[in-house]
């Protein structure tokens, strides 16, 4: 299967600071990237969709100024949580899309963010 | 509105028992895809199956089997002869448009030795 990496895998930050999460598709190009969020013991919720070179589209209830998404290349997308607060503590998972004919939906291993 | 419903929050079985996870979905699209994923304690999602709306054939893969019934909008998953390694959270998901996934709430399966 395709390899998707996320960095860091775990991060602890203080309230008010910003955290950047990187997602890389290591063996395919992804024109589209999905970012999901999973709160403890809950399901995954789509946060935003980004296409390479254009602005991300955010789901209802997700603040675009708080969760900055950059999809500058076909193999790298970043999610920056700005001015993080404890309620942003969650598991963030990226999902790059190789193409519309892709059979499997690939996911990164996730980044666990804890804001103290 | 919830598009994917997994009514069972937790299931606990003894090793070698069969376990069936229910998934009911809701969509108005005629073309859609259904998925099952396994999420072990590590957190990484493990792809199990994808089924498109036009393929109602049941599928078996080793100890795993899936029953897709459009008439009842269900896509149930059975683990036969469960093992401790099957302990995980299992998610059913629906994709209606452009690969955006709507996940169910998940079912936590605990298999006791």
mmCIF file of C-alpha atoms in Angstrom:
data_model
loop_
_atom_site.group_PDB
_atom_site.id
_atom_site.type_symbol
_atom_site.label_atom_id
_atom_site.label_comp_id
_atom_site.label_asym_id
_atom_site.label_seq_id
_atom_site.Cartn_x
_atom_site.Cartn_y
_atom_site.Cartn_z
ATOM 1 C CA UNK A 1 0.000 0.000 0.000
ATOM 2 C CA UNK A 2 0.904 3.613 -0.354
ATOM 3 C CA UNK A 3 3.000 5.239 2.307
ATOM 4 C CA UNK A 4 1.864 8.386 4.007
ATOM 5 C CA UNK A 5 3.862 9.999 6.765
ATOM 6 C CA UNK A 6 2.959 12.605 9.323
ATOM 7 C CA UNK A 7 5.295 14.605 11.470
ATOM 8 C CA UNK A 8 5.347 14.924 14.372
ATOM 9 C CA UNK A 9 3.534 11.842 15.617
ATOM 10 C CA UNK A 10 3.000 13.458 19.003
ATOM 11 C CA UNK A 11 3.315 17.036 20.146
ATOM 12 C CA UNK A 12 2.643 18.815 23.386
ATOM 13 C CA UNK A 13 2.439 22.568 23.310
ATOM 14 C CA UNK A 14 1.425 25.370 25.589
ATOM 15 C CA UNK A 15 -1.800 27.235 25.193
ATOM 16 C CA UNK A 16 -1.449 30.174 22.831
ATOM 17 C CA UNK A 17 1.333 28.719 20.723
ATOM 18 C CA UNK A 18 1.097 27.440 17.169
ATOM 19 C CA UNK A 19 1.827 23.952 15.952
ATOM 20 C CA UNK A 20 2.570 22.793 12.432
ATOM 21 C CA UNK A 21 1.774 19.263 11.298
ATOM 22 C CA UNK A 22 3.277 17.909 8.093
ATOM 23 C CA UNK A 23 1.773 15.251 5.894
ATOM 24 C CA UNK A 24 3.765 13.656 3.113
ATOM 25 C CA UNK A 25 2.747 11.151 0.479
ATOM 26 C CA UNK A 26 5.947 9.237 -0.065
ATOM 27 C CA UNK A 27 5.256 7.262 -3.206
ATOM 28 C CA UNK A 28 2.496 9.064 -5.030
ATOM 29 C CA UNK A 29 1.382 12.553 -5.899
ATOM 30 C CA UNK A 30 -1.712 13.877 -4.234
ATOM 31 C CA UNK A 31 -3.614 16.655 -5.917
ATOM 32 C CA UNK A 32 -6.122 16.615 -3.094
ATOM 33 C CA UNK A 33 -5.583 16.374 0.631
ATOM 34 C CA UNK A 34 -8.175 15.789 3.319
ATOM 35 C CA UNK A 35 -7.597 16.653 6.965
ATOM 36 C CA UNK A 36 -9.577 14.878 9.649
ATOM 37 C CA UNK A 37 -9.785 15.399 13.380
ATOM 38 C CA UNK A 38 -10.606 12.785 15.979
ATOM 39 C CA UNK A 39 -11.350 13.730 19.570
ATOM 40 C CA UNK A 40 -10.743 11.074 22.237
ATOM 41 C CA UNK A 41 -13.106 8.135 21.924
ATOM 42 C CA UNK A 42 -14.942 9.793 19.081
ATOM 43 C CA UNK A 43 -15.179 9.365 15.355
ATOM 44 C CA UNK A 44 -13.198 11.080 12.643
ATOM 45 C CA UNK A 45 -14.585 14.334 11.353
ATOM 46 C CA UNK A 46 -13.520 15.977 8.128
ATOM 47 C CA UNK A 47 -12.043 19.396 8.754
ATOM 48 C CA UNK A 48 -11.026 20.586 5.335
ATOM 49 C CA UNK A 49 -10.172 19.681 1.785
ATOM 50 C CA UNK A 50 -7.280 21.225 -0.077
ATOM 51 C CA UNK A 51 -6.157 21.052 -3.641
ATOM 52 C CA UNK A 52 -2.574 21.656 -4.597
ATOM 53 C CA UNK A 53 -1.963 25.306 -5.275
ATOM 54 C CA UNK A 54 -5.354 26.582 -4.195
ATOM 55 C CA UNK A 55 -7.104 27.571 -0.998
ATOM 56 C CA UNK A 56 -8.555 24.923 1.245
ATOM 57 C CA UNK A 57 -12.271 24.388 1.656
ATOM 58 C CA UNK A 58 -13.344 24.094 5.283
ATOM 59 C CA UNK A 59 -16.237 22.138 6.696
ATOM 60 C CA UNK A 60 -18.909 23.908 8.637
ATOM 61 C CA UNK A 61 -17.797 24.821 12.119
ATOM 62 C CA UNK A 62 -14.073 24.681 11.367
ATOM 63 C CA UNK A 63 -12.329 28.036 11.686
ATOM 64 C CA UNK A 64 -10.168 28.656 8.646
ATOM 65 C CA UNK A 65 -8.117 31.310 10.418
ATOM 66 C CA UNK A 66 -7.294 28.912 13.214
ATOM 67 C CA UNK A 67 -6.466 25.874 11.132
ATOM 68 C CA UNK A 68 -4.202 27.006 8.327
ATOM 69 C CA UNK A 69 -3.700 24.525 5.541
ATOM 70 C CA UNK A 70 -0.958 24.777 2.967
ATOM 71 C CA UNK A 71 -0.802 22.371 0.065
ATOM 72 C CA UNK A 72 2.143 23.778 -1.786
ATOM 73 C CA UNK A 73 3.262 20.611 -3.530
ATOM 74 C CA UNK A 74 1.840 17.322 -4.684
ATOM 75 C CA UNK A 75 3.607 15.424 -1.924
ATOM 76 C CA UNK A 76 3.392 17.790 1.026
ATOM 77 C CA UNK A 77 0.578 19.431 2.927
ATOM 78 C CA UNK A 78 0.753 21.170 6.263
ATOM 79 C CA UNK A 79 -1.839 21.953 8.894
ATOM 80 C CA UNK A 80 -0.990 24.722 11.339
ATOM 81 C CA UNK A 81 -3.028 25.043 14.488
ATOM 82 C CA UNK A 82 -2.680 28.678 15.441
ATOM 83 C CA UNK A 83 -3.039 29.964 18.997
ATOM 84 C CA UNK A 84 -3.812 26.493 20.207
ATOM 85 C CA UNK A 85 -6.057 25.935 23.207
ATOM 86 C CA UNK A 86 -6.734 22.827 25.276
ATOM 87 C CA UNK A 87 -9.944 22.177 23.335
ATOM 88 C CA UNK A 88 -7.811 21.750 20.201
ATOM 89 C CA UNK A 89 -6.196 18.694 21.751
ATOM 90 C CA UNK A 90 -7.035 15.948 19.324
ATOM 91 C CA UNK A 91 -5.736 13.364 16.876
ATOM 92 C CA UNK A 92 -5.185 14.924 13.463
ATOM 93 C CA UNK A 93 -5.090 12.660 10.438
ATOM 94 C CA UNK A 94 -4.324 13.542 6.856
ATOM 95 C CA UNK A 95 -5.622 11.657 3.851
ATOM 96 C CA UNK A 96 -3.975 12.321 0.502
ATOM 97 C CA UNK A 97 -5.884 11.375 -2.611
ATOM 98 C CA UNK A 98 -3.756 9.839 -5.371
ATOM 99 C CA UNK A 99 -6.460 10.333 -7.959
ATOM 100 C CA UNK A 100 -10.117 9.754 -8.655
ATOM 101 C CA UNK A 101 -9.444 6.230 -9.818
ATOM 102 C CA UNK A 102 -7.806 5.274 -6.557
ATOM 103 C CA UNK A 103 -9.350 2.230 -4.935
ATOM 104 C CA UNK A 104 -8.141 2.728 -1.429
ATOM 105 C CA UNK A 105 -8.444 5.839 0.664
ATOM 106 C CA UNK A 106 -5.052 6.348 2.275
ATOM 107 C CA UNK A 107 -4.515 7.847 5.689
ATOM 108 C CA UNK A 108 -1.497 9.112 7.525
ATOM 109 C CA UNK A 109 -0.579 7.606 10.890
ATOM 110 C CA UNK A 110 -1.925 10.643 12.689
ATOM 111 C CA UNK A 111 -0.557 13.344 14.969
ATOM 112 C CA UNK A 112 -1.635 13.494 18.567
ATOM 113 C CA UNK A 113 -1.751 17.087 19.755
ATOM 114 C CA UNK A 114 -1.985 17.912 23.424
ATOM 115 C CA UNK A 115 -2.353 21.535 24.414
ATOM 116 C CA UNK A 116 -1.604 22.294 28.045
ATOM 117 C CA UNK B 1 -27.974 14.323 10.104
ATOM 118 C CA UNK B 2 -25.934 11.230 10.765
ATOM 119 C CA UNK B 3 -25.091 9.564 7.489
ATOM 120 C CA UNK B 4 -23.526 6.450 8.969
ATOM 121 C CA UNK B 5 -24.891 4.783 12.064
ATOM 122 C CA UNK B 6 -23.031 2.165 14.014
ATOM 123 C CA UNK B 7 -25.476 1.301 16.736
ATOM 124 C CA UNK B 8 -23.101 -0.859 18.732
ATOM 125 C CA UNK B 9 -20.729 1.200 20.839
ATOM 126 C CA UNK B 10 -18.838 -1.703 22.355
ATOM 127 C CA UNK B 11 -18.774 -5.441 21.825
ATOM 128 C CA UNK B 12 -16.907 -7.860 24.029
ATOM 129 C CA UNK B 13 -16.407 -11.484 23.056
ATOM 130 C CA UNK B 14 -14.314 -14.426 24.025
ATOM 131 C CA UNK B 15 -11.704 -15.608 21.595
ATOM 132 C CA UNK B 16 -13.030 -17.815 18.785
ATOM 133 C CA UNK B 17 -16.496 -16.354 18.974
ATOM 134 C CA UNK B 18 -17.936 -14.684 15.895
ATOM 135 C CA UNK B 19 -18.747 -10.992 16.077
ATOM 136 C CA UNK B 20 -20.917 -8.953 13.730
ATOM 137 C CA UNK B 21 -20.685 -5.188 13.496
ATOM 138 C CA UNK B 22 -23.696 -3.361 12.153
ATOM 139 C CA UNK B 23 -23.530 -0.371 9.844
ATOM 140 C CA UNK B 24 -26.512 1.510 8.461
ATOM 141 C CA UNK B 25 -26.019 4.397 6.072
ATOM 142 C CA UNK B 26 -28.130 7.126 4.592
ATOM 143 C CA UNK B 27 -27.671 8.729 1.199
ATOM 144 C CA UNK B 28 -29.695 10.025 -1.713
ATOM 145 C CA UNK B 29 -26.941 9.397 -4.223
ATOM 146 C CA UNK B 30 -27.108 6.406 -6.514
ATOM 147 C CA UNK B 31 -23.336 6.188 -6.724
ATOM 148 C CA UNK B 32 -21.490 5.936 -3.481
ATOM 149 C CA UNK B 33 -18.821 3.913 -1.733
ATOM 150 C CA UNK B 34 -18.760 2.182 1.604
ATOM 151 C CA UNK B 35 -15.676 1.428 3.622
ATOM 152 C CA UNK B 36 -14.630 -0.386 6.746
ATOM 153 C CA UNK B 37 -11.530 0.616 8.678
ATOM 154 C CA UNK B 38 -9.842 -0.842 11.715
ATOM 155 C CA UNK B 39 -8.181 1.476 14.228
ATOM 156 C CA UNK B 40 -5.930 -0.363 16.684
ATOM 157 C CA UNK B 41 -4.670 1.366 19.842
ATOM 158 C CA UNK B 42 -1.789 2.877 17.862
ATOM 159 C CA UNK B 43 -4.349 5.069 16.129
ATOM 160 C CA UNK B 44 -3.391 4.363 12.544
ATOM 161 C CA UNK B 45 -6.337 3.512 10.335
ATOM 162 C CA UNK B 46 -6.151 0.160 8.584
ATOM 163 C CA UNK B 47 -8.151 -0.183 5.381
ATOM 164 C CA UNK B 48 -10.290 -3.308 5.289
ATOM 165 C CA UNK B 49 -12.664 -2.994 2.361
ATOM 166 C CA UNK B 50 -14.280 -0.687 -0.153
ATOM 167 C CA UNK B 51 -17.567 -1.486 -1.811
ATOM 168 C CA UNK B 52 -19.327 0.558 -4.476
ATOM 169 C CA UNK B 53 -23.075 0.973 -4.556
ATOM 170 C CA UNK B 54 -23.503 -1.161 -7.653
ATOM 171 C CA UNK B 55 -21.817 -4.216 -6.246
ATOM 172 C CA UNK B 56 -24.011 -6.019 -3.750
ATOM 173 C CA UNK B 57 -22.034 -9.201 -3.717
ATOM 174 C CA UNK B 58 -20.997 -10.326 -0.308
ATOM 175 C CA UNK B 59 -17.289 -10.611 0.215
ATOM 176 C CA UNK B 60 -15.093 -12.861 2.284
ATOM 177 C CA UNK B 61 -11.463 -12.248 3.066
ATOM 178 C CA UNK B 62 -10.006 -14.773 5.453
ATOM 179 C CA UNK B 63 -11.886 -14.477 8.726
ATOM 180 C CA UNK B 64 -13.587 -11.269 7.591
ATOM 181 C CA UNK B 65 -16.824 -11.098 5.672
ATOM 182 C CA UNK B 66 -19.126 -8.310 4.634
ATOM 183 C CA UNK B 67 -22.824 -8.277 3.875
ATOM 184 C CA UNK B 68 -24.054 -5.374 1.760
ATOM 185 C CA UNK B 69 -27.812 -4.943 1.418
ATOM 186 C CA UNK B 70 -29.039 -1.873 -0.403
ATOM 187 C CA UNK B 71 -32.641 -2.681 0.453
ATOM 188 C CA UNK B 72 -31.904 -2.019 4.108
ATOM 189 C CA UNK B 73 -28.996 0.397 3.556
ATOM 190 C CA UNK B 74 -26.742 -1.812 5.574
ATOM 191 C CA UNK B 75 -23.143 -2.888 5.237
ATOM 192 C CA UNK B 76 -22.424 -5.282 8.073
ATOM 193 C CA UNK B 77 -19.073 -6.760 8.962
ATOM 194 C CA UNK B 78 -18.451 -10.143 10.557
ATOM 195 C CA UNK B 79 -15.285 -11.432 12.125
ATOM 196 C CA UNK B 80 -15.312 -15.206 12.326
ATOM 197 C CA UNK B 81 -13.396 -17.031 15.043
ATOM 198 C CA UNK B 82 -12.223 -13.795 16.616
ATOM 199 C CA UNK B 83 -8.701 -13.407 17.954
ATOM 200 C CA UNK B 84 -7.190 -11.102 20.537
ATOM 201 C CA UNK B 85 -5.454 -9.191 17.729
ATOM 202 C CA UNK B 86 -8.866 -8.243 16.394
ATOM 203 C CA UNK B 87 -9.370 -5.967 19.396
ATOM 204 C CA UNK B 88 -9.701 -2.455 17.981
ATOM 205 C CA UNK B 89 -12.174 0.221 17.051
ATOM 206 C CA UNK B 90 -13.901 -0.452 13.744
ATOM 207 C CA UNK B 91 -15.324 2.332 11.625
ATOM 208 C CA UNK B 92 -17.797 2.145 8.809
ATOM 209 C CA UNK B 93 -17.616 5.071 6.385
ATOM 210 C CA UNK B 94 -19.565 6.431 3.433
ATOM 211 C CA UNK B 95 -18.197 8.374 0.491
ATOM 212 C CA UNK B 96 -20.775 10.208 -1.577
ATOM 213 C CA UNK B 97 -18.781 12.820 -3.389
ATOM 214 C CA UNK B 98 -15.182 13.139 -4.300
ATOM 215 C CA UNK B 99 -13.814 10.788 -1.688
ATOM 216 C CA UNK B 100 -14.954 12.781 1.319
ATOM 217 C CA UNK B 101 -15.631 10.226 4.000
ATOM 218 C CA UNK B 102 -18.402 10.369 6.569
ATOM 219 C CA UNK B 103 -17.493 8.047 9.405
ATOM 220 C CA UNK B 104 -19.755 6.258 11.800
ATOM 221 C CA UNK B 105 -19.171 6.606 15.506
ATOM 222 C CA UNK B 106 -17.173 3.400 15.628
ATOM 223 C CA UNK B 107 -17.571 0.114 17.454
ATOM 224 C CA UNK B 108 -14.981 -0.936 20.007
ATOM 225 C CA UNK B 109 -14.362 -4.655 19.818
ATOM 226 C CA UNK B 110 -12.652 -6.357 22.715
ATOM 227 C CA UNK B 111 -11.663 -9.971 22.291
ATOM 228 C CA UNK B 112 -10.764 -11.715 25.544
ATOM 229 C CA UNK B 113 -8.442 -14.676 25.631
#
